[in-house]
Amino acid sequence: MGRFKNWLKKEWDDAGAKADAHVSGDAFEGVLIVDGQVTYKGQAVALAGARATVETAGQIERRVTATRLVALGLLAFAAKKKRDSRELYLSVESSDGMLVAAIDPAKGEAARQFAARINTRALG
Protein backbone atom coordinates (compact mmCIF):
# COMPACT_ATOMS: atom_id res chain seq x y z
CA MET A 1 0.00 0.00 0.00
CA GLY A 2 2.91 2.37 0.66
CA ARG A 3 4.10 2.30 -2.97
CA PHE A 4 0.61 3.08 -4.22
CA LYS A 5 0.31 5.97 -1.77
CA ASN A 6 3.69 7.36 -2.92
CA TRP A 7 2.70 6.97 -6.57
CA LEU A 8 -0.63 8.72 -5.96
CA LYS A 9 1.08 11.60 -4.14
CA LYS A 10 3.56 11.99 -7.02
CA GLU A 11 0.74 11.99 -9.59
CA TRP A 12 -1.17 14.57 -7.56
CA ASP A 13 1.92 16.79 -7.26
CA ASP A 14 2.67 16.45 -10.98
CA ALA A 15 -0.92 17.38 -11.87
CA GLY A 16 -0.66 20.47 -9.67
CA ALA A 17 2.63 21.46 -11.29
CA LYS A 18 1.08 21.11 -14.76
CA ALA A 19 -1.88 23.27 -13.73
CA ASP A 20 0.51 25.90 -12.35
CA ALA A 21 2.52 25.82 -15.59
CA HIS A 22 -0.47 27.40 -17.35
CA VAL A 23 -0.05 30.36 -15.06
CA SER A 24 3.60 30.34 -14.14
CA GLY A 25 4.71 33.38 -12.20
CA ASP A 26 5.85 35.34 -15.21
CA ALA A 27 3.98 33.99 -18.25
CA PHE A 28 0.53 33.09 -19.53
CA GLU A 29 -0.49 32.42 -23.13
CA GLY A 30 2.34 34.52 -24.56
CA VAL A 31 1.98 37.41 -22.11
CA LEU A 32 5.23 37.80 -20.16
CA ILE A 33 6.33 39.78 -17.14
CA VAL A 34 9.98 40.62 -17.80
CA ASP A 35 12.30 43.28 -16.35
CA GLY A 36 9.53 45.49 -14.98
CA GLN A 37 7.45 45.26 -18.15
CA VAL A 38 4.47 43.27 -19.40
CA THR A 39 5.07 42.13 -22.99
CA TYR A 40 2.97 40.44 -25.67
CA LYS A 41 3.87 39.92 -29.34
CA GLY A 42 6.43 42.68 -29.45
CA GLN A 43 4.37 45.17 -27.45
CA ALA A 44 5.50 46.24 -23.99
CA VAL A 45 4.00 48.35 -21.20
CA ALA A 46 5.41 49.26 -17.80
CA LEU A 47 4.49 46.90 -14.95
CA ALA A 48 4.58 49.63 -12.28
CA GLY A 49 1.06 50.99 -11.89
CA ALA A 50 -0.37 48.66 -14.54
CA ARG A 51 -3.95 47.39 -14.32
CA ALA A 52 -4.85 44.01 -15.86
CA THR A 53 -8.41 42.93 -16.60
CA VAL A 54 -10.08 39.99 -18.34
CA GLU A 55 -12.88 41.00 -20.68
CA THR A 56 -15.39 38.98 -22.65
CA ALA A 57 -17.04 39.52 -26.01
CA GLY A 58 -19.28 37.46 -28.25
CA GLN A 59 -22.04 35.04 -27.55
CA ILE A 60 -23.33 31.53 -28.05
CA GLU A 61 -25.51 31.45 -31.15
CA ARG A 62 -28.07 28.83 -32.07
CA ARG A 63 -28.84 28.22 -35.72
CA VAL A 64 -30.62 25.75 -37.94
CA THR A 65 -28.43 24.03 -40.55
CA ALA A 66 -29.74 22.78 -43.88
CA THR A 67 -28.76 19.21 -42.97
CA ARG A 68 -30.81 19.35 -39.81
CA LEU A 69 -33.76 20.85 -41.68
CA VAL A 70 -33.76 18.00 -44.23
CA ALA A 71 -33.21 15.30 -41.60
CA LEU A 72 -35.60 16.58 -38.95
CA GLY A 73 -38.09 18.71 -40.86
CA LEU A 74 -39.85 21.22 -38.62
CA LEU A 75 -38.26 19.62 -35.56
CA ALA A 76 -34.96 21.13 -36.72
CA PHE A 77 -36.05 24.46 -35.24
CA ALA A 78 -36.22 22.83 -31.81
CA ALA A 79 -32.80 21.14 -32.27
CA LYS A 80 -30.75 24.13 -33.35
CA LYS A 81 -26.99 23.73 -33.58
CA LYS A 82 -24.90 25.70 -31.09
CA ARG A 83 -22.02 27.86 -32.29
CA ASP A 84 -19.74 29.33 -29.67
CA SER A 85 -18.48 32.75 -30.70
CA ARG A 86 -17.39 33.88 -27.26
CA GLU A 87 -14.07 35.66 -27.03
CA LEU A 88 -11.87 36.39 -24.04
CA TYR A 89 -9.22 39.09 -23.78
CA LEU A 90 -6.54 39.89 -21.23
CA SER A 91 -5.86 43.62 -21.32
CA VAL A 92 -3.07 45.40 -19.49
CA GLU A 93 -3.23 49.17 -19.24
CA SER A 94 -0.29 51.21 -17.99
CA SER A 95 0.83 54.84 -18.02
CA ASP A 96 2.75 54.22 -21.26
CA GLY A 97 0.13 52.29 -23.21
CA MET A 98 -2.12 49.27 -23.38
CA LEU A 99 -1.82 45.74 -24.73
CA VAL A 100 -4.57 43.24 -25.43
CA ALA A 101 -4.10 39.47 -25.75
CA ALA A 102 -6.75 37.11 -27.11
CA ILE A 103 -7.22 34.14 -24.74
CA ASP A 104 -8.96 30.80 -25.21
CA PRO A 105 -12.36 31.18 -23.45
CA ALA A 106 -11.80 27.80 -21.77
CA LYS A 107 -8.84 29.33 -19.90
CA GLY A 108 -10.83 32.11 -18.27
CA GLU A 109 -10.03 31.14 -14.68
CA ALA A 110 -6.30 30.94 -15.40
CA ALA A 111 -6.45 34.29 -17.22
CA ARG A 112 -8.10 35.90 -14.19
CA GLN A 113 -5.42 34.43 -11.91
CA PHE A 114 -2.69 35.85 -14.13
CA ALA A 115 -4.42 39.27 -14.24
CA ALA A 116 -4.53 39.24 -10.44
CA ARG A 117 -0.83 38.38 -10.37
CA ILE A 118 -0.03 41.31 -12.67
CA ASN A 119 -2.12 43.65 -10.52
CA THR A 120 -0.40 42.49 -7.34
CA ARG A 121 3.07 42.86 -8.81
CA ALA A 122 2.17 46.26 -10.30
CA LEU A 123 1.58 47.61 -6.80
CA GLY A 124 5.24 47.06 -6.03
mmCIF file of N, CA and C in Angstrom:
data_model
loop_
_atom_site.group_PDB
_atom_site.id
_atom_site.type_symbol
_atom_site.label_atom_id
_atom_site.label_comp_id
_atom_site.label_asym_id
_atom_site.label_seq_id
_atom_site.Cartn_x
_atom_site.Cartn_y
_atom_site.Cartn_z
ATOM 1 N N MET A 1 0.824 -1.195 0.000
ATOM 2 C CA MET A 1 0.000 0.000 0.000
ATOM 3 C C MET A 1 0.867 1.258 0.000
ATOM 4 N N GLY A 2 2.030 1.209 0.587
ATOM 5 C CA GLY A 2 2.910 2.367 0.659
ATOM 6 C C GLY A 2 3.352 2.847 -0.711
ATOM 7 N N ARG A 3 3.662 1.908 -1.623
ATOM 8 C CA ARG A 3 4.095 2.303 -2.967
ATOM 9 C C ARG A 3 2.969 2.989 -3.723
ATOM 10 N N PHE A 4 1.753 2.462 -3.560
ATOM 11 C CA PHE A 4 0.606 3.082 -4.217
ATOM 12 C C PHE A 4 0.392 4.498 -3.690
ATOM 13 N N LYS A 5 0.489 4.669 -2.388
ATOM 14 C CA LYS A 5 0.306 5.974 -1.773
ATOM 15 C C LYS A 5 1.365 6.970 -2.283
ATOM 16 N N ASN A 6 2.615 6.516 -2.388
ATOM 17 C CA ASN A 6 3.688 7.364 -2.917
ATOM 18 C C ASN A 6 3.437 7.726 -4.377
ATOM 19 N N TRP A 7 3.001 6.726 -5.159
ATOM 20 C CA TRP A 7 2.701 6.974 -6.566
ATOM 21 C C TRP A 7 1.570 7.996 -6.698
ATOM 22 N N LEU A 8 0.507 7.823 -5.910
ATOM 23 C CA LEU A 8 -0.634 8.721 -5.959
ATOM 24 C C LEU A 8 -0.230 10.142 -5.580
ATOM 25 N N LYS A 9 0.607 10.275 -4.554
ATOM 26 C CA LYS A 9 1.081 11.600 -4.143
ATOM 27 C C LYS A 9 1.889 12.250 -5.268
ATOM 28 N N LYS A 10 2.753 11.463 -5.921
ATOM 29 C CA LYS A 10 3.558 11.988 -7.020
ATOM 30 C C LYS A 10 2.665 12.443 -8.178
ATOM 31 N N GLU A 11 1.670 11.633 -8.517
ATOM 32 C CA GLU A 11 0.743 11.988 -9.594
ATOM 33 C C GLU A 11 -0.012 13.278 -9.245
ATOM 34 N N TRP A 12 -0.443 13.384 -8.010
ATOM 35 C CA TRP A 12 -1.168 14.566 -7.564
ATOM 36 C C TRP A 12 -0.273 15.805 -7.663
ATOM 37 N N ASP A 13 0.972 15.679 -7.196
ATOM 38 C CA ASP A 13 1.917 16.795 -7.258
ATOM 39 C C ASP A 13 2.226 17.180 -8.694
ATOM 40 N N ASP A 14 2.392 16.174 -9.564
ATOM 41 C CA ASP A 14 2.665 16.450 -10.979
ATOM 42 C C ASP A 14 1.490 17.166 -11.636
ATOM 43 N N ALA A 15 0.273 16.744 -11.305
ATOM 44 C CA ALA A 15 -0.918 17.383 -11.873
ATOM 45 C C ALA A 15 -0.992 18.836 -11.425
ATOM 46 N N GLY A 16 -0.666 19.097 -10.175
ATOM 47 C CA GLY A 16 -0.661 20.469 -9.674
ATOM 48 C C GLY A 16 0.391 21.309 -10.364
ATOM 49 N N ALA A 17 1.551 20.731 -10.610
ATOM 50 C CA ALA A 17 2.625 21.463 -11.294
ATOM 51 C C ALA A 17 2.219 21.793 -12.724
ATOM 52 N N LYS A 18 1.531 20.857 -13.390
ATOM 53 C CA LYS A 18 1.085 21.115 -14.762
ATOM 54 C C LYS A 18 0.037 22.216 -14.781
ATOM 55 N N ALA A 19 -0.861 22.222 -13.805
ATOM 56 C CA ALA A 19 -1.876 23.275 -13.733
ATOM 57 C C ALA A 19 -1.211 24.621 -13.492
ATOM 58 N N ASP A 20 -0.209 24.654 -12.625
ATOM 59 C CA ASP A 20 0.507 25.900 -12.350
ATOM 60 C C ASP A 20 1.311 26.367 -13.555
ATOM 61 N N ALA A 21 1.728 25.445 -14.418
ATOM 62 C CA ALA A 21 2.520 25.824 -15.592
ATOM 63 C C ALA A 21 1.714 26.712 -16.523
ATOM 64 N N HIS A 22 0.368 26.533 -16.540
ATOM 65 C CA HIS A 22 -0.473 27.396 -17.353
ATOM 66 C C HIS A 22 -0.343 28.846 -16.906
ATOM 67 N N VAL A 23 -0.188 29.031 -15.610
ATOM 68 C CA VAL A 23 -0.051 30.364 -15.055
ATOM 69 C C VAL A 23 1.216 30.375 -14.222
ATOM 70 N N SER A 24 2.344 30.245 -14.876
ATOM 71 C CA SER A 24 3.597 30.336 -14.144
ATOM 72 C C SER A 24 3.738 31.784 -13.709
ATOM 73 N N GLY A 25 4.605 32.057 -12.772
ATOM 74 C CA GLY A 25 4.713 33.384 -12.198
ATOM 75 C C GLY A 25 4.865 34.498 -13.206
ATOM 76 N N ASP A 26 5.521 34.252 -14.294
ATOM 77 C CA ASP A 26 5.852 35.338 -15.206
ATOM 78 C C ASP A 26 5.299 35.181 -16.619
ATOM 79 N N ALA A 27 4.453 34.183 -16.878
ATOM 80 C CA ALA A 27 3.978 33.993 -18.248
ATOM 81 C C ALA A 27 2.605 33.331 -18.283
ATOM 82 N N PHE A 28 1.812 33.728 -19.268
ATOM 83 C CA PHE A 28 0.527 33.092 -19.532
ATOM 84 C C PHE A 28 0.141 33.375 -20.975
ATOM 85 N N GLU A 29 -0.005 32.317 -21.754
ATOM 86 C CA GLU A 29 -0.490 32.422 -23.133
ATOM 87 C C GLU A 29 0.241 33.493 -23.955
ATOM 88 N N GLY A 30 1.552 33.584 -23.775
ATOM 89 C CA GLY A 30 2.345 34.519 -24.558
ATOM 90 C C GLY A 30 2.519 35.888 -23.925
ATOM 91 N N VAL A 31 1.810 36.157 -22.842
ATOM 92 C CA VAL A 31 1.976 37.408 -22.106
ATOM 93 C C VAL A 31 3.052 37.164 -21.059
ATOM 94 N N LEU A 32 4.091 38.008 -21.052
ATOM 95 C CA LEU A 32 5.228 37.803 -20.164
ATOM 96 C C LEU A 32 5.432 39.010 -19.263
ATOM 97 N N ILE A 33 5.890 38.724 -18.038
ATOM 98 C CA ILE A 33 6.333 39.784 -17.137
ATOM 99 C C ILE A 33 7.850 39.678 -17.097
ATOM 100 N N VAL A 34 8.522 40.678 -17.669
ATOM 101 C CA VAL A 34 9.977 40.624 -17.796
ATOM 102 C C VAL A 34 10.566 42.002 -17.501
ATOM 103 N N ASP A 35 11.540 42.046 -16.621
ATOM 104 C CA ASP A 35 12.303 43.279 -16.350
ATOM 105 C C ASP A 35 11.410 44.506 -16.129
ATOM 106 N N GLY A 36 10.389 44.350 -15.301
ATOM 107 C CA GLY A 36 9.533 45.492 -14.984
ATOM 108 C C GLY A 36 8.572 45.880 -16.081
ATOM 109 N N GLN A 37 8.383 44.994 -17.062
ATOM 110 C CA GLN A 37 7.448 45.261 -18.149
ATOM 111 C C GLN A 37 6.532 44.061 -18.363
ATOM 112 N N VAL A 38 5.375 44.318 -18.938
ATOM 113 C CA VAL A 38 4.473 43.266 -19.403
ATOM 114 C C VAL A 38 4.559 43.307 -20.918
ATOM 115 N N THR A 39 4.896 42.164 -21.538
ATOM 116 C CA THR A 39 5.072 42.132 -22.988
ATOM 117 C C THR A 39 4.138 41.101 -23.624
ATOM 118 N N TYR A 40 3.781 41.372 -24.891
ATOM 119 C CA TYR A 40 2.969 40.441 -25.671
ATOM 120 C C TYR A 40 3.171 40.769 -27.150
ATOM 121 N N LYS A 41 3.664 39.789 -27.889
ATOM 122 C CA LYS A 41 3.867 39.919 -29.344
ATOM 123 C C LYS A 41 4.554 41.228 -29.733
ATOM 124 N N GLY A 42 5.656 41.501 -29.086
ATOM 125 C CA GLY A 42 6.433 42.677 -29.445
ATOM 126 C C GLY A 42 5.982 43.980 -28.810
ATOM 127 N N GLN A 43 4.844 43.981 -28.149
ATOM 128 C CA GLN A 43 4.373 45.172 -27.450
ATOM 129 C C GLN A 43 4.845 45.091 -25.999
ATOM 130 N N ALA A 44 5.084 46.225 -25.386
ATOM 131 C CA ALA A 44 5.500 46.239 -23.986
ATOM 132 C C ALA A 44 4.915 47.452 -23.283
ATOM 133 N N VAL A 45 4.464 47.248 -22.046
ATOM 134 C CA VAL A 45 4.001 48.352 -21.199
ATOM 135 C C VAL A 45 4.660 48.191 -19.840
ATOM 136 N N ALA A 46 4.785 49.290 -19.115
ATOM 137 C CA ALA A 46 5.413 49.258 -17.797
ATOM 138 C C ALA A 46 4.556 48.472 -16.814
ATOM 139 N N LEU A 47 5.196 47.671 -15.976
ATOM 140 C CA LEU A 47 4.491 46.902 -14.954
ATOM 141 C C LEU A 47 4.052 47.799 -13.806
ATOM 142 N N ALA A 48 4.906 48.749 -13.404
ATOM 143 C CA ALA A 48 4.580 49.630 -12.277
ATOM 144 C C ALA A 48 3.312 50.418 -12.580
ATOM 145 N N GLY A 49 2.322 50.273 -11.728
ATOM 146 C CA GLY A 49 1.064 50.988 -11.894
ATOM 147 C C GLY A 49 0.123 50.407 -12.930
ATOM 148 N N ALA A 50 0.475 49.268 -13.511
ATOM 149 C CA ALA A 50 -0.373 48.655 -14.545
ATOM 150 C C ALA A 50 -1.652 48.096 -13.921
ATOM 151 N N ARG A 51 -2.678 47.972 -14.741
ATOM 152 C CA ARG A 51 -3.947 47.386 -14.318
ATOM 153 C C ARG A 51 -4.356 46.364 -15.361
ATOM 154 N N ALA A 52 -4.458 45.099 -14.948
ATOM 155 C CA ALA A 52 -4.846 44.012 -15.857
ATOM 156 C C ALA A 52 -6.298 43.620 -15.612
ATOM 157 N N THR A 53 -7.023 43.382 -16.683
ATOM 158 C CA THR A 53 -8.408 42.925 -16.599
ATOM 159 C C THR A 53 -8.649 41.837 -17.633
ATOM 160 N N VAL A 54 -9.657 41.020 -17.388
ATOM 161 C CA VAL A 54 -10.084 39.994 -18.338
ATOM 162 C C VAL A 54 -11.472 40.392 -18.798
ATOM 163 N N GLU A 55 -11.627 40.525 -20.099
ATOM 164 C CA GLU A 55 -12.877 40.996 -20.678
ATOM 165 C C GLU A 55 -13.434 39.961 -21.643
ATOM 166 N N THR A 56 -14.743 39.934 -21.748
ATOM 167 C CA THR A 56 -15.387 38.983 -22.653
ATOM 168 C C THR A 56 -16.102 39.725 -23.772
ATOM 169 N N ALA A 57 -16.277 39.018 -24.873
ATOM 170 C CA ALA A 57 -17.037 39.523 -26.010
ATOM 171 C C ALA A 57 -17.635 38.324 -26.723
ATOM 172 N N GLY A 58 -18.686 38.555 -27.466
ATOM 173 C CA GLY A 58 -19.276 37.461 -28.247
ATOM 174 C C GLY A 58 -20.433 36.805 -27.522
ATOM 175 N N GLN A 59 -20.880 35.719 -28.087
ATOM 176 C CA GLN A 59 -22.043 35.036 -27.551
ATOM 177 C C GLN A 59 -22.114 33.614 -28.071
ATOM 178 N N ILE A 60 -23.049 32.867 -27.532
ATOM 179 C CA ILE A 60 -23.330 31.531 -28.054
ATOM 180 C C ILE A 60 -24.564 31.661 -28.940
ATOM 181 N N GLU A 61 -24.417 31.317 -30.193
ATOM 182 C CA GLU A 61 -25.508 31.447 -31.151
ATOM 183 C C GLU A 61 -26.122 30.078 -31.412
ATOM 184 N N ARG A 62 -27.393 30.063 -31.678
ATOM 185 C CA ARG A 62 -28.073 28.832 -32.074
ATOM 186 C C ARG A 62 -28.615 29.050 -33.479
ATOM 187 N N ARG A 63 -28.369 28.073 -34.351
ATOM 188 C CA ARG A 63 -28.838 28.223 -35.724
ATOM 189 C C ARG A 63 -29.308 26.875 -36.256
ATOM 190 N N VAL A 64 -30.126 26.946 -37.279
ATOM 191 C CA VAL A 64 -30.624 25.746 -37.941
ATOM 192 C C VAL A 64 -29.775 25.536 -39.193
ATOM 193 N N THR A 65 -29.211 24.331 -39.347
ATOM 194 C CA THR A 65 -28.433 24.030 -40.546
ATOM 195 C C THR A 65 -29.328 23.330 -41.562
ATOM 196 N N ALA A 66 -28.949 23.415 -42.812
ATOM 197 C CA ALA A 66 -29.737 22.783 -43.880
ATOM 198 C C ALA A 66 -29.829 21.277 -43.665
ATOM 199 N N THR A 67 -28.758 20.661 -43.216
ATOM 200 C CA THR A 67 -28.757 19.212 -42.972
ATOM 201 C C THR A 67 -29.790 18.847 -41.917
ATOM 202 N N ARG A 68 -29.834 19.624 -40.856
ATOM 203 C CA ARG A 68 -30.806 19.349 -39.805
ATOM 204 C C ARG A 68 -32.231 19.565 -40.310
ATOM 205 N N LEU A 69 -32.431 20.572 -41.158
ATOM 206 C CA LEU A 69 -33.759 20.853 -41.678
ATOM 207 C C LEU A 69 -34.256 19.694 -42.536
ATOM 208 N N VAL A 70 -33.383 19.142 -43.388
ATOM 209 C CA VAL A 70 -33.759 18.005 -44.230
ATOM 210 C C VAL A 70 -34.003 16.764 -43.363
ATOM 211 N N ALA A 71 -33.114 16.522 -42.412
ATOM 212 C CA ALA A 71 -33.209 15.304 -41.603
ATOM 213 C C ALA A 71 -34.364 15.343 -40.608
ATOM 214 N N LEU A 72 -34.618 16.500 -40.025
ATOM 215 C CA LEU A 72 -35.597 16.576 -38.949
ATOM 216 C C LEU A 72 -36.878 17.314 -39.315
ATOM 217 N N GLY A 73 -36.905 17.948 -40.472
ATOM 218 C CA GLY A 73 -38.093 18.709 -40.859
ATOM 219 C C GLY A 73 -38.299 19.874 -39.915
ATOM 220 N N LEU A 74 -39.539 20.103 -39.509
ATOM 221 C CA LEU A 74 -39.847 21.222 -38.624
ATOM 222 C C LEU A 74 -39.230 21.062 -37.236
ATOM 223 N N LEU A 75 -38.901 19.838 -36.861
ATOM 224 C CA LEU A 75 -38.261 19.624 -35.560
ATOM 225 C C LEU A 75 -36.857 20.225 -35.506
ATOM 226 N N ALA A 76 -36.307 20.541 -36.668
ATOM 227 C CA ALA A 76 -34.961 21.128 -36.717
ATOM 228 C C ALA A 76 -34.913 22.456 -35.979
ATOM 229 N N PHE A 77 -36.031 23.169 -35.942
ATOM 230 C CA PHE A 77 -36.050 24.463 -35.245
ATOM 231 C C PHE A 77 -35.962 24.280 -33.730
ATOM 232 N N ALA A 78 -36.359 23.123 -33.242
ATOM 233 C CA ALA A 78 -36.225 22.828 -31.809
ATOM 234 C C ALA A 78 -34.829 22.300 -31.487
ATOM 235 N N ALA A 79 -34.129 21.733 -32.482
ATOM 236 C CA ALA A 79 -32.802 21.140 -32.265
ATOM 237 C C ALA A 79 -31.733 21.968 -32.970
ATOM 238 N N LYS A 80 -31.719 23.244 -32.703
ATOM 239 C CA LYS A 80 -30.754 24.131 -33.354
ATOM 240 C C LYS A 80 -29.335 23.783 -32.931
ATOM 241 N N LYS A 81 -28.400 23.985 -33.846
ATOM 242 C CA LYS A 81 -26.989 23.728 -33.580
ATOM 243 C C LYS A 81 -26.384 24.923 -32.857
ATOM 244 N N LYS A 82 -25.564 24.629 -31.840
ATOM 245 C CA LYS A 82 -24.902 25.700 -31.094
ATOM 246 C C LYS A 82 -23.590 26.066 -31.762
ATOM 247 N N ARG A 83 -23.305 27.355 -31.803
ATOM 248 C CA ARG A 83 -22.020 27.856 -32.288
ATOM 249 C C ARG A 83 -21.498 28.826 -31.235
ATOM 250 N N ASP A 84 -20.331 28.525 -30.732
ATOM 251 C CA ASP A 84 -19.743 29.326 -29.670
ATOM 252 C C ASP A 84 -18.862 30.407 -30.276
ATOM 253 N N SER A 85 -19.284 31.653 -30.158
ATOM 254 C CA SER A 85 -18.482 32.752 -30.702
ATOM 255 C C SER A 85 -17.979 33.660 -29.577
ATOM 256 N N ARG A 86 -17.902 33.083 -28.359
ATOM 257 C CA ARG A 86 -17.385 33.885 -27.258
ATOM 258 C C ARG A 86 -15.909 34.157 -27.468
ATOM 259 N N GLU A 87 -15.470 35.280 -26.957
ATOM 260 C CA GLU A 87 -14.067 35.665 -27.027
ATOM 261 C C GLU A 87 -13.654 36.148 -25.653
ATOM 262 N N LEU A 88 -12.392 35.965 -25.320
ATOM 263 C CA LEU A 88 -11.871 36.395 -24.036
ATOM 264 C C LEU A 88 -10.571 37.141 -24.272
ATOM 265 N N TYR A 89 -10.408 38.262 -23.597
ATOM 266 C CA TYR A 89 -9.220 39.094 -23.779
ATOM 267 C C TYR A 89 -8.608 39.441 -22.426
ATOM 268 N N LEU A 90 -7.295 39.391 -22.365
ATOM 269 C CA LEU A 90 -6.540 39.888 -21.226
ATOM 270 C C LEU A 90 -5.976 41.233 -21.656
ATOM 271 N N SER A 91 -6.385 42.302 -20.975
ATOM 272 C CA SER A 91 -5.863 43.622 -21.322
ATOM 273 C C SER A 91 -5.055 44.161 -20.153
ATOM 274 N N VAL A 92 -3.951 44.790 -20.482
ATOM 275 C CA VAL A 92 -3.072 45.396 -19.485
ATOM 276 C C VAL A 92 -2.883 46.852 -19.872
ATOM 277 N N GLU A 93 -3.332 47.739 -18.988
ATOM 278 C CA GLU A 93 -3.226 49.171 -19.235
ATOM 279 C C GLU A 93 -2.217 49.763 -18.261
ATOM 280 N N SER A 94 -1.337 50.580 -18.794
ATOM 281 C CA SER A 94 -0.294 51.209 -17.991
ATOM 282 C C SER A 94 -0.168 52.664 -18.412
ATOM 283 N N SER A 95 0.663 53.419 -17.706
ATOM 284 C CA SER A 95 0.829 54.841 -18.015
ATOM 285 C C SER A 95 1.414 55.065 -19.405
ATOM 286 N N ASP A 96 2.115 54.050 -19.945
ATOM 287 C CA ASP A 96 2.749 54.222 -21.256
ATOM 288 C C ASP A 96 2.066 53.446 -22.378
ATOM 289 N N GLY A 97 0.851 52.969 -22.143
ATOM 290 C CA GLY A 97 0.131 52.288 -23.214
ATOM 291 C C GLY A 97 -0.739 51.153 -22.720
ATOM 292 N N MET A 98 -1.224 50.383 -23.676
ATOM 293 C CA MET A 98 -2.118 49.267 -23.380
ATOM 294 C C MET A 98 -1.826 48.128 -24.337
ATOM 295 N N LEU A 99 -1.928 46.896 -23.835
ATOM 296 C CA LEU A 99 -1.825 45.743 -24.729
ATOM 297 C C LEU A 99 -2.999 44.819 -24.463
ATOM 298 N N VAL A 100 -3.418 44.133 -25.509
ATOM 299 C CA VAL A 100 -4.566 43.237 -25.433
ATOM 300 C C VAL A 100 -4.169 41.899 -26.040
ATOM 301 N N ALA A 101 -4.420 40.826 -25.286
ATOM 302 C CA ALA A 101 -4.101 39.471 -25.749
ATOM 303 C C ALA A 101 -5.384 38.654 -25.824
ATOM 304 N N ALA A 102 -5.611 38.018 -26.969
ATOM 305 C CA ALA A 102 -6.755 37.109 -27.114
ATOM 306 C C ALA A 102 -6.440 35.814 -26.369
ATOM 307 N N ILE A 103 -7.392 35.331 -25.579
ATOM 308 C CA ILE A 103 -7.220 34.145 -24.738
ATOM 309 C C ILE A 103 -8.310 33.143 -25.081
ATOM 310 N N ASP A 104 -7.974 31.867 -25.022
ATOM 311 C CA ASP A 104 -8.958 30.799 -25.211
ATOM 312 C C ASP A 104 -10.016 30.922 -24.105
ATOM 313 N N PRO A 105 -11.315 31.026 -24.460
ATOM 314 C CA PRO A 105 -12.359 31.176 -23.446
ATOM 315 C C PRO A 105 -12.359 30.063 -22.391
ATOM 316 N N ALA A 106 -11.856 28.899 -22.737
ATOM 317 C CA ALA A 106 -11.799 27.802 -21.774
ATOM 318 C C ALA A 106 -10.762 28.056 -20.671
ATOM 319 N N LYS A 107 -9.890 29.033 -20.874
ATOM 320 C CA LYS A 107 -8.839 29.333 -19.898
ATOM 321 C C LYS A 107 -9.144 30.595 -19.104
ATOM 322 N N GLY A 108 -10.424 30.898 -18.950
ATOM 323 C CA GLY A 108 -10.834 32.113 -18.266
ATOM 324 C C GLY A 108 -10.350 32.210 -16.836
ATOM 325 N N GLU A 109 -10.466 31.137 -16.081
ATOM 326 C CA GLU A 109 -10.032 31.145 -14.681
ATOM 327 C C GLU A 109 -8.534 31.403 -14.582
ATOM 328 N N ALA A 110 -7.752 30.737 -15.404
ATOM 329 C CA ALA A 110 -6.301 30.941 -15.396
ATOM 330 C C ALA A 110 -5.954 32.367 -15.826
ATOM 331 N N ALA A 111 -6.699 32.917 -16.783
ATOM 332 C CA ALA A 111 -6.452 34.293 -17.223
ATOM 333 C C ALA A 111 -6.720 35.269 -16.087
ATOM 334 N N ARG A 112 -7.782 35.022 -15.324
ATOM 335 C CA ARG A 112 -8.098 35.897 -14.188
ATOM 336 C C ARG A 112 -7.034 35.796 -13.099
ATOM 337 N N GLN A 113 -6.504 34.600 -12.882
ATOM 338 C CA GLN A 113 -5.417 34.428 -11.911
ATOM 339 C C GLN A 113 -4.180 35.202 -12.346
ATOM 340 N N PHE A 114 -3.858 35.145 -13.630
ATOM 341 C CA PHE A 114 -2.689 35.853 -14.129
ATOM 342 C C PHE A 114 -2.903 37.364 -14.043
ATOM 343 N N ALA A 115 -4.114 37.839 -14.365
ATOM 344 C CA ALA A 115 -4.416 39.267 -14.245
ATOM 345 C C ALA A 115 -4.241 39.723 -12.798
ATOM 346 N N ALA A 116 -4.698 38.906 -11.859
ATOM 347 C CA ALA A 116 -4.529 39.240 -10.441
ATOM 348 C C ALA A 116 -3.050 39.289 -10.072
ATOM 349 N N ARG A 117 -2.269 38.386 -10.628
ATOM 350 C CA ARG A 117 -0.826 38.377 -10.369
ATOM 351 C C ARG A 117 -0.172 39.647 -10.916
ATOM 352 N N ILE A 118 -0.554 40.063 -12.110
ATOM 353 C CA ILE A 118 -0.027 41.310 -12.671
ATOM 354 C C ILE A 118 -0.388 42.482 -11.767
ATOM 355 N N ASN A 119 -1.672 42.544 -11.343
ATOM 356 C CA ASN A 119 -2.120 43.651 -10.516
ATOM 357 C C ASN A 119 -1.376 43.707 -9.182
ATOM 358 N N THR A 120 -1.127 42.548 -8.599
ATOM 359 C CA THR A 120 -0.396 42.492 -7.344
ATOM 360 C C THR A 120 1.046 42.966 -7.520
ATOM 361 N N ARG A 121 1.678 42.472 -8.556
ATOM 362 C CA ARG A 121 3.070 42.861 -8.810
ATOM 363 C C ARG A 121 3.185 44.324 -9.240
ATOM 364 N N ALA A 122 2.153 44.864 -9.861
ATOM 365 C CA ALA A 122 2.172 46.263 -10.302
ATOM 366 C C ALA A 122 2.156 47.234 -9.115
ATOM 367 N N LEU A 123 1.640 46.758 -7.992
ATOM 368 C CA LEU A 123 1.582 47.607 -6.797
ATOM 369 C C LEU A 123 2.953 47.775 -6.157
ATOM 370 N N GLY A 124 3.872 46.915 -6.525
ATOM 371 C CA GLY A 124 5.237 47.063 -6.030
ATOM 372 C C GLY A 124 5.544 46.057 -5.036
#
